[in-house]
Structures are given as C-alpha cells and as structure tokens.
mmCIF file of C-alpha atoms in Angstrom:
data_model
loop_
_atom_site.group_PDB
_atom_site.id
_atom_site.type_symbol
_atom_site.label_atom_id
_atom_site.label_comp_id
_atom_site.label_asym_id
_atom_site.label_seq_id
_atom_site.Cartn_x
_atom_site.Cartn_y
_atom_site.Cartn_z
ATOM 1 C CA MET A 75 12.418 20.887 -20.728
ATOM 2 C CA LYS A 76 16.077 20.555 -19.126
ATOM 3 C CA ILE A 77 15.865 16.321 -18.640
ATOM 4 C CA ALA A 78 18.078 14.022 -16.576
ATOM 5 C CA LEU A 79 17.700 10.310 -17.028
ATOM 6 C CA LEU A 80 18.094 8.084 -14.080
ATOM 7 C CA GLY A 81 19.519 4.886 -15.240
ATOM 8 C CA ASN A 82 21.109 4.118 -18.266
ATOM 9 C CA GLY A 83 19.613 0.925 -18.897
ATOM 10 C CA ALA A 84 18.044 -1.225 -22.247
ATOM 11 C CA ILE A 85 14.766 1.289 -21.693
ATOM 12 C CA SER A 86 16.741 4.241 -20.561
ATOM 13 C CA ARG A 87 18.592 3.706 -24.313
ATOM 14 C CA TYR A 88 15.666 3.710 -26.138
ATOM 15 C CA VAL A 89 14.473 6.755 -24.321
ATOM 16 C CA GLN A 90 17.609 8.727 -25.131
ATOM 17 C CA GLN A 91 17.336 8.002 -28.960
ATOM 18 C CA ALA A 92 13.979 8.382 -29.043
ATOM 19 C CA ILE A 93 13.945 11.808 -27.759
ATOM 20 C CA LEU A 94 16.743 13.020 -29.276
ATOM 21 C CA LYS A 95 14.575 12.402 -32.779
ATOM 22 C CA GLN A 96 12.410 14.917 -31.313
ATOM 23 C CA GLY A 97 14.774 17.630 -31.026
ATOM 24 C CA LEU A 98 14.827 17.104 -27.381
ATOM 25 C CA HIS A 99 18.191 17.022 -25.151
ATOM 26 C CA ILE A 100 19.529 15.076 -22.434
ATOM 27 C CA GLU A 101 21.453 17.624 -19.875
ATOM 28 C CA ALA A 102 22.243 15.262 -17.069
ATOM 29 C CA PHE A 103 22.486 11.291 -15.898
ATOM 30 C CA LEU A 104 21.989 10.292 -12.590
ATOM 31 C CA LEU A 105 23.832 6.890 -11.889
ATOM 32 C CA ARG A 106 25.003 5.253 -8.928
ATOM 33 C CA PRO A 107 28.610 5.822 -7.836
ATOM 34 C CA GLN A 108 30.180 3.012 -9.508
ATOM 35 C CA ARG A 109 28.688 3.436 -12.966
ATOM 36 C CA LEU A 110 29.747 7.222 -13.451
ATOM 37 C CA ASP A 111 33.284 6.652 -15.552
ATOM 38 C CA GLU A 112 31.183 4.215 -17.950
ATOM 39 C CA ASN A 113 30.667 5.717 -21.453
ATOM 40 C CA HIS A 114 27.418 6.533 -22.213
ATOM 41 C CA GLN A 115 26.882 5.718 -26.259
ATOM 42 C CA GLY A 116 23.658 7.192 -27.860
ATOM 43 C CA VAL A 117 24.391 10.484 -26.146
ATOM 44 C CA ALA A 118 24.700 13.698 -29.249
ATOM 45 C CA SER A 119 25.374 15.892 -26.092
ATOM 46 C CA ASP A 120 28.256 15.607 -23.470
ATOM 47 C CA PRO A 121 25.616 15.359 -20.161
ATOM 48 C CA ALA A 122 26.403 15.847 -16.792
ATOM 49 C CA ILE A 123 27.094 12.788 -15.229
ATOM 50 C CA VAL A 124 26.250 12.452 -11.220
ATOM 51 C CA SER A 125 25.436 10.435 -8.032
ATOM 52 C CA SER A 126 22.511 12.752 -6.574
ATOM 53 C CA VAL A 127 19.635 15.150 -7.283
ATOM 54 C CA THR A 128 21.587 17.857 -5.416
ATOM 55 C CA ALA A 129 24.409 17.389 -7.868
ATOM 56 C CA LEU A 130 21.940 18.049 -11.026
ATOM 57 C CA PRO A 131 22.540 21.092 -12.814
ATOM 58 C CA PRO A 132 20.552 23.954 -11.541
ATOM 59 C CA ASP A 133 18.436 24.098 -14.135
ATOM 60 C CA ILE A 134 16.941 20.637 -14.735
ATOM 61 C CA THR A 135 12.893 20.759 -15.050
ATOM 62 C CA HIS A 136 12.300 16.863 -15.376
ATOM 63 C CA LEU A 137 13.862 13.615 -13.956
ATOM 64 C CA ILE A 138 12.967 11.058 -15.867
ATOM 65 C CA ASP A 139 13.254 7.606 -13.807
ATOM 66 C CA CYS A 140 14.412 4.657 -16.170
ATOM 67 C CA ALA A 141 16.170 2.793 -13.000
ATOM 68 C CA GLY A 142 13.275 0.774 -11.357
ATOM 69 C CA HIS A 143 11.882 0.576 -7.363
ATOM 70 C CA GLN A 144 15.452 1.125 -5.956
ATOM 71 C CA GLY A 145 16.018 4.354 -8.483
ATOM 72 C CA LEU A 146 12.767 5.804 -7.635
ATOM 73 C CA ALA A 147 12.811 4.934 -3.887
ATOM 74 C CA GLU A 148 16.248 6.598 -3.703
ATOM 75 C CA HIS A 149 15.545 9.360 -5.556
ATOM 76 C CA GLY A 150 12.004 10.382 -6.513
ATOM 77 C CA PRO A 151 11.505 12.329 -3.267
ATOM 78 C CA ALA A 152 14.506 14.334 -3.766
ATOM 79 C CA ALA A 153 13.673 15.522 -6.636
ATOM 80 C CA LEU A 154 9.992 16.486 -5.931
ATOM 81 C CA ARG A 155 10.897 18.104 -2.935
ATOM 82 C CA ALA A 156 13.458 20.139 -5.343
ATOM 83 C CA GLY A 157 10.818 21.160 -7.722
ATOM 84 C CA LEU A 158 11.648 18.362 -10.803
ATOM 85 C CA ASP A 159 8.649 16.612 -12.058
ATOM 86 C CA VAL A 160 9.094 13.297 -12.116
ATOM 87 C CA ILE A 161 7.873 10.927 -14.745
ATOM 88 C CA THR A 162 8.438 7.038 -13.899
ATOM 89 C CA VAL A 163 7.516 3.700 -15.018
ATOM 90 C CA SER A 164 8.583 1.874 -11.868
ATOM 91 C CA ILE A 165 4.777 2.209 -10.250
ATOM 92 C CA GLY A 166 5.295 -0.908 -8.882
ATOM 93 C CA ALA A 167 7.221 1.072 -5.736
ATOM 94 C CA LEU A 168 4.192 2.791 -5.258
ATOM 95 C CA ALA A 169 2.903 -0.197 -3.472
ATOM 96 C CA ASP A 170 5.043 0.645 -0.596
ATOM 97 C CA PRO A 171 2.547 2.779 1.697
ATOM 98 C CA ASP A 172 5.646 4.633 3.232
ATOM 99 C CA LEU A 173 7.423 5.862 -0.154
ATOM 100 C CA TYR A 174 3.750 6.239 -1.588
ATOM 101 C CA ASP A 175 3.330 8.996 1.048
ATOM 102 C CA ASP A 176 6.796 10.428 1.013
ATOM 103 C CA LEU A 177 6.665 11.207 -2.733
ATOM 104 C CA VAL A 178 3.197 12.673 -2.148
ATOM 105 C CA SER A 179 4.563 15.020 0.805
ATOM 106 C CA SER A 180 7.332 15.701 -1.643
ATOM 107 C CA ALA A 181 5.511 16.524 -4.211
ATOM 108 C CA THR A 182 3.471 18.887 -2.206
ATOM 109 C CA LYS A 183 6.356 20.611 -0.416
ATOM 110 C CA GLY A 184 7.954 21.520 -3.762
ATOM 111 C CA GLY A 185 5.357 22.129 -5.994
ATOM 112 C CA SER A 186 5.837 19.411 -8.243
ATOM 113 C CA ARG A 187 4.421 16.379 -9.545
ATOM 114 C CA LEU A 188 5.099 12.438 -10.340
ATOM 115 C CA HIS A 189 3.932 11.356 -13.722
ATOM 116 C CA LEU A 190 3.155 7.450 -13.912
ATOM 117 C CA ALA A 191 4.387 6.342 -17.739
ATOM 118 C CA SER A 192 1.795 3.709 -18.676
ATOM 119 C CA GLY A 193 4.039 1.182 -18.777
ATOM 120 C CA ALA A 194 3.587 -2.646 -20.883
ATOM 121 C CA ILE A 195 -0.575 -2.131 -20.636
ATOM 122 C CA GLY A 196 -3.330 -0.115 -21.892
ATOM 123 C CA ALA A 197 -6.913 0.563 -21.183
ATOM 124 C CA LEU A 198 -5.961 2.273 -18.138
ATOM 125 C CA ASP A 199 -8.235 5.397 -19.072
ATOM 126 C CA THR A 200 -10.982 3.315 -19.554
ATOM 127 C CA LEU A 201 -10.505 2.189 -15.963
ATOM 128 C CA ARG A 202 -10.065 5.817 -14.409
ATOM 129 C CA ALA A 203 -13.233 6.701 -16.395
ATOM 130 C CA ALA A 204 -15.033 3.815 -14.638
ATOM 131 C CA ARG A 205 -13.873 4.449 -10.914
ATOM 132 C CA SER A 206 -15.665 7.562 -11.064
ATOM 133 C CA GLY A 207 -19.037 5.511 -11.028
ATOM 134 C CA GLN A 208 -19.184 2.256 -9.393
ATOM 135 C CA LEU A 209 -16.463 -0.185 -9.908
ATOM 136 C CA ASP A 210 -17.141 -3.378 -8.930
ATOM 137 C CA SER A 211 -14.020 -5.963 -9.776
ATOM 138 C CA VAL A 212 -10.660 -5.379 -11.713
ATOM 139 C CA ARG A 213 -8.695 -8.679 -12.271
ATOM 140 C CA TYR A 214 -5.152 -8.504 -14.023
ATOM 141 C CA THR A 215 -3.681 -11.880 -15.057
ATOM 142 C CA GLY A 216 0.273 -11.863 -16.619
ATOM 143 C CA ARG A 217 1.578 -14.554 -18.553
ATOM 144 C CA LYS A 218 5.381 -14.989 -19.432
ATOM 145 C CA PRO A 219 7.206 -17.677 -20.913
ATOM 146 C CA PRO A 220 8.933 -19.778 -18.104
ATOM 147 C CA GLN A 221 12.201 -17.797 -18.925
ATOM 148 C CA GLY A 222 10.629 -14.609 -18.416
ATOM 149 C CA TRP A 223 10.102 -15.151 -14.687
ATOM 150 C CA ILE A 224 13.828 -16.455 -13.666
ATOM 151 C CA GLY A 225 15.058 -14.110 -11.084
ATOM 152 C CA SER A 226 11.380 -14.250 -9.411
ATOM 153 C CA PRO A 227 9.923 -15.771 -6.344
ATOM 154 C CA ALA A 228 8.307 -18.210 -9.301
ATOM 155 C CA GLU A 229 11.830 -19.821 -9.034
ATOM 156 C CA LEU A 230 10.535 -20.986 -5.523
ATOM 157 C CA ILE A 231 7.797 -22.614 -7.042
ATOM 158 C CA LEU A 232 8.671 -23.709 -9.904
ATOM 159 C CA ASP A 233 11.278 -25.090 -12.025
ATOM 160 C CA LEU A 234 11.915 -22.909 -14.665
ATOM 161 C CA GLN A 235 14.944 -24.730 -16.292
ATOM 162 C CA SER A 236 12.749 -27.392 -16.924
ATOM 163 C CA PRO A 237 10.042 -28.248 -19.360
ATOM 164 C CA LEU A 238 6.718 -27.331 -16.963
ATOM 165 C CA PRO A 239 4.065 -29.542 -18.515
ATOM 166 C CA GLY A 240 1.581 -26.736 -19.267
ATOM 167 C CA ALA A 241 0.756 -23.307 -17.944
ATOM 168 C CA GLN A 242 1.716 -23.129 -14.094
ATOM 169 C CA THR A 243 -0.150 -20.255 -11.650
ATOM 170 C CA HIS A 244 2.723 -19.029 -8.937
ATOM 171 C CA PHE A 245 0.975 -16.182 -7.755
ATOM 172 C CA THR A 246 -2.710 -15.350 -6.854
ATOM 173 C CA GLY A 247 -3.129 -12.368 -4.518
ATOM 174 C CA SER A 248 -3.598 -8.580 -4.393
ATOM 175 C CA ALA A 249 -1.666 -6.244 -6.448
ATOM 176 C CA ARG A 250 0.208 -5.138 -3.744
ATOM 177 C CA ASP A 251 1.433 -8.116 -2.502
ATOM 178 C CA ALA A 252 2.645 -8.630 -6.565
ATOM 179 C CA ALA A 253 4.267 -5.359 -6.435
ATOM 180 C CA LEU A 254 5.933 -6.020 -3.909
ATOM 181 C CA ARG A 255 6.745 -9.551 -4.262
ATOM 182 C CA TYR A 256 7.497 -9.502 -8.287
ATOM 183 C CA PRO A 257 9.661 -6.273 -8.064
ATOM 184 C CA LYS A 258 11.062 -6.533 -11.389
ATOM 185 C CA ASN A 259 8.075 -8.025 -13.271
ATOM 186 C CA ALA A 260 4.444 -6.239 -11.674
ATOM 187 C CA ASN A 261 4.936 -3.293 -12.717
ATOM 188 C CA VAL A 262 1.006 -3.633 -15.010
ATOM 189 C CA ALA A 263 -0.136 -4.740 -11.794
ATOM 190 C CA ALA A 264 0.702 -1.854 -10.154
ATOM 191 C CA ALA A 265 -0.689 0.260 -12.930
ATOM 192 C CA VAL A 266 -3.592 -1.215 -12.862
ATOM 193 C CA ALA A 267 -4.267 -0.940 -9.489
ATOM 194 C CA LEU A 268 -3.400 2.760 -9.467
ATOM 195 C CA ALA A 269 -5.834 3.373 -12.309
ATOM 196 C CA GLY A 270 -8.897 0.838 -10.847
ATOM 197 C CA VAL A 271 -9.906 -0.015 -7.509
ATOM 198 C CA GLY A 272 -6.362 0.314 -5.506
ATOM 199 C CA PHE A 273 -3.933 -2.078 -4.689
ATOM 200 C CA ASP A 274 -5.805 -3.841 -2.090
ATOM 201 C CA ALA A 275 -8.946 -4.795 -3.944
ATOM 202 C CA THR A 276 -7.097 -5.381 -7.565
ATOM 203 C CA GLN A 277 -6.767 -9.273 -7.905
ATOM 204 C CA VAL A 278 -3.586 -10.443 -10.000
ATOM 205 C CA GLU A 279 -2.968 -13.923 -11.453
ATOM 206 C CA LEU A 280 0.914 -14.639 -12.525
ATOM 207 C CA ILE A 281 1.406 -17.516 -14.654
ATOM 208 C CA ALA A 282 4.646 -19.174 -16.683
ATOM 209 C CA ASP A 283 3.316 -20.529 -20.116
ATOM 210 C CA PRO A 284 5.699 -22.479 -21.877
ATOM 211 C CA THR A 285 3.139 -22.453 -25.250
ATOM 212 C CA ILE A 286 4.007 -18.707 -25.595
ATOM 213 C CA SER A 287 7.016 -17.041 -26.521
ATOM 214 C CA SER A 288 5.711 -13.233 -25.544
ATOM 215 C CA ASN A 289 4.566 -11.326 -22.808
ATOM 216 C CA ILE A 290 0.516 -11.644 -22.015
ATOM 217 C CA HIS A 291 -1.025 -9.162 -20.192
ATOM 218 C CA GLU A 292 -4.832 -9.078 -19.732
ATOM 219 C CA ILE A 293 -7.354 -6.985 -17.498
ATOM 220 C CA CYS A 294 -10.912 -7.876 -16.663
ATOM 221 C CA ALA A 295 -13.246 -5.015 -15.408
ATOM 222 C CA SER A 296 -17.109 -5.130 -14.023
ATOM 223 C CA GLY A 297 -18.928 -2.692 -12.797
ATOM 224 C CA ASP A 298 -21.824 -0.312 -13.273
ATOM 225 C CA PHE A 299 -20.335 0.836 -16.594
ATOM 226 C CA GLY A 300 -20.666 -2.665 -17.985
ATOM 227 C CA SER A 301 -17.661 -4.691 -18.200
ATOM 228 C CA PHE A 302 -14.462 -5.239 -20.630
ATOM 229 C CA THR A 303 -11.629 -7.632 -20.970
ATOM 230 C CA PHE A 304 -8.392 -5.753 -22.703
ATOM 231 C CA SER A 305 -5.543 -8.153 -23.724
ATOM 232 C CA ILE A 306 -1.870 -7.508 -25.114
ATOM 233 C CA THR A 307 1.284 -9.544 -26.657
ATOM 234 C CA GLY A 308 3.859 -7.415 -25.999
ATOM 235 C CA ASN A 309 7.219 -7.925 -27.434
ATOM 236 C CA SER A 310 10.815 -6.768 -25.473
ATOM 237 C CA LEU A 311 13.327 -4.746 -26.525
ATOM 238 C CA PRO A 312 15.903 -5.698 -28.571
ATOM 239 C CA ASP A 313 18.909 -5.277 -26.880
ATOM 240 C CA ASN A 314 16.783 -6.766 -23.332
ATOM 241 C CA PRO A 315 14.492 -9.491 -23.374
ATOM 242 C CA ARG A 316 13.398 -8.546 -20.391
ATOM 243 C CA SER A 317 12.391 -5.054 -21.170
ATOM 244 C CA SER A 318 9.259 -4.316 -21.913
ATOM 245 C CA ALA A 319 9.036 -2.009 -25.371
ATOM 246 C CA LEU A 320 5.771 -0.543 -24.902
ATOM 247 C CA ALA A 321 7.185 0.625 -21.300
ATOM 248 C CA ALA A 322 10.311 2.266 -22.755
ATOM 249 C CA MET A 323 7.453 3.772 -25.296
ATOM 250 C CA SER A 324 5.145 4.826 -22.851
ATOM 251 C CA VAL A 325 7.934 6.622 -21.030
ATOM 252 C CA VAL A 326 8.490 8.758 -24.754
ATOM 253 C CA ALA A 327 5.143 9.346 -24.884
ATOM 254 C CA GLU A 328 4.748 11.111 -21.314
ATOM 255 C CA ILE A 329 7.427 12.928 -21.798
ATOM 256 C CA LEU A 330 6.209 14.532 -25.521
ATOM 257 C CA ALA A 331 3.052 14.947 -24.082
ATOM 258 C CA ILE A 332 4.108 16.946 -21.292
ATOM 259 C CA ASN A 333 4.440 20.697 -23.130
ATOM 260 C CA LYS A 334 1.502 19.581 -25.900
ATOM 261 C CA PRO A 335 -1.049 22.174 -25.838
ATOM 262 C CA ILE A 336 -3.730 19.656 -26.520
ATOM 263 C CA ARG A 337 -3.153 16.127 -24.471
ATOM 264 C CA SER A 338 -5.305 13.700 -25.650
#
C-alpha cells in the first residue's frame, strides 16, 4: 500500500500514529492550499504535501479521507477516477444523491473502490445481514451533551449555552435529512442508513442531554430476523472533544483489513 492522507486534523493525526506503529508509511498529504506550509507533527518520513489529486505521487494506491464531507466531495471522485481506492469516514456526504452517483461512476471508471469505515457505531454487520431478508424498521437515536451540538442547527432550536431542563430532542426525520442538515454530527446516521434500509427509510432522532458527558448512539431494528437494540457510549479523541475515538479507530481498522488474507 502507498498511502496518502486527506486532511491533517485530529482523526488524521490519530491515524498517522496508529498506522506508523504497524509499519505502514505515509507517502503524501492532500491538504487545502492555505495549509500546505504548515508543519505536520507525528509523521516519521518526509511525505509530499499537495493540494490536488493530480499532484499526488504516481505510485499512490490509497487515499484516506480524514477531512470531512467537503474533502470527500472535492477529492473523492478524482481519486477514484485515477484508480485510487478511497477510505472514508465522511459517510454522511453520501446523502447527497449527486455526489453518491458521482462516486459510483468514478469508481467504475477507475476500477477502484470507496471503502466506508464504520465510524462511531457498531452492529452494522447485523444490519447488512438482516437486509438480505425483510428488514422492517431501523431507528437511530443520537444523544450528546449540549456542548456537543454547538455549531450545528441545534443552536437554532435550543439555547445550548444555558442549562437545559432535561433531554431535549432537536431533530426527528430521515437519515438523509439528518446527514444533510448536520454534516458534522450525523455520519453515524448515514452509516446506519447505508447498512440497513437506506437514507429515506431510516428514522433518526437527535437529542441534547445535559445528564450525560459522552456521546451515546443507539440503533433499534426489527424484521423477519427478529429485533435488536444496540447502544454504545463513545469517548472523544484527547486532542479534540468533537472527534470520536472510535471513528478514528475504524479508519485504522479498515486500512489494516485491506491486505489481510482472512478478513473478519
């Protein structure tokens, strides 16, 4: 594998350190033009630093997206058309049907693949298995402390700077609407949708809860397989309270799984 990283934020820095410990090396960074001259700590080699897919070294095989929805939309199709496999945790970006179609057609043209890291949630393998039968309903509920919703549309509904009297729901709707309205907060909803009944049939509830200190993600699903409820309480990365530790770990796991002769 010849790896390029898209972005150099908290998730990217975690991925850098983790894969270097596994003996993998980072050949290049793909960054916004204004960040090209910044220092990149935690990198053992001297990788190329570029601002476009066309400027990447010619032997790159994998682009790892750690830059969010805009980064995937801007660089994902070009990378796939160039024959690079792309690993992303920006799953909510696929709620845009035009981008989704562009990624599919680009991967087809380039003979490449877009790999979706599971992000901050589990049980997606159960959903994928269940949808091969009759999967009747899937509901995702996301709970965060009020400060976890700062910078999102929740601020238009709730006064997040003042004490809330209790848990307050600020969004109910489809996973598509959640992913498009909350691009920095609803990647989990998108991952659940793609594993199960799709963006429009997956129901989502987003809650600001002053009684919790971590993010809580819950999936409830039913079908002819039976029913299940999955819940996880997630910690954030130490250097960025808005980035999920498990999301970063899922990117690393996806990278390491690609070349394994047996994939669990």
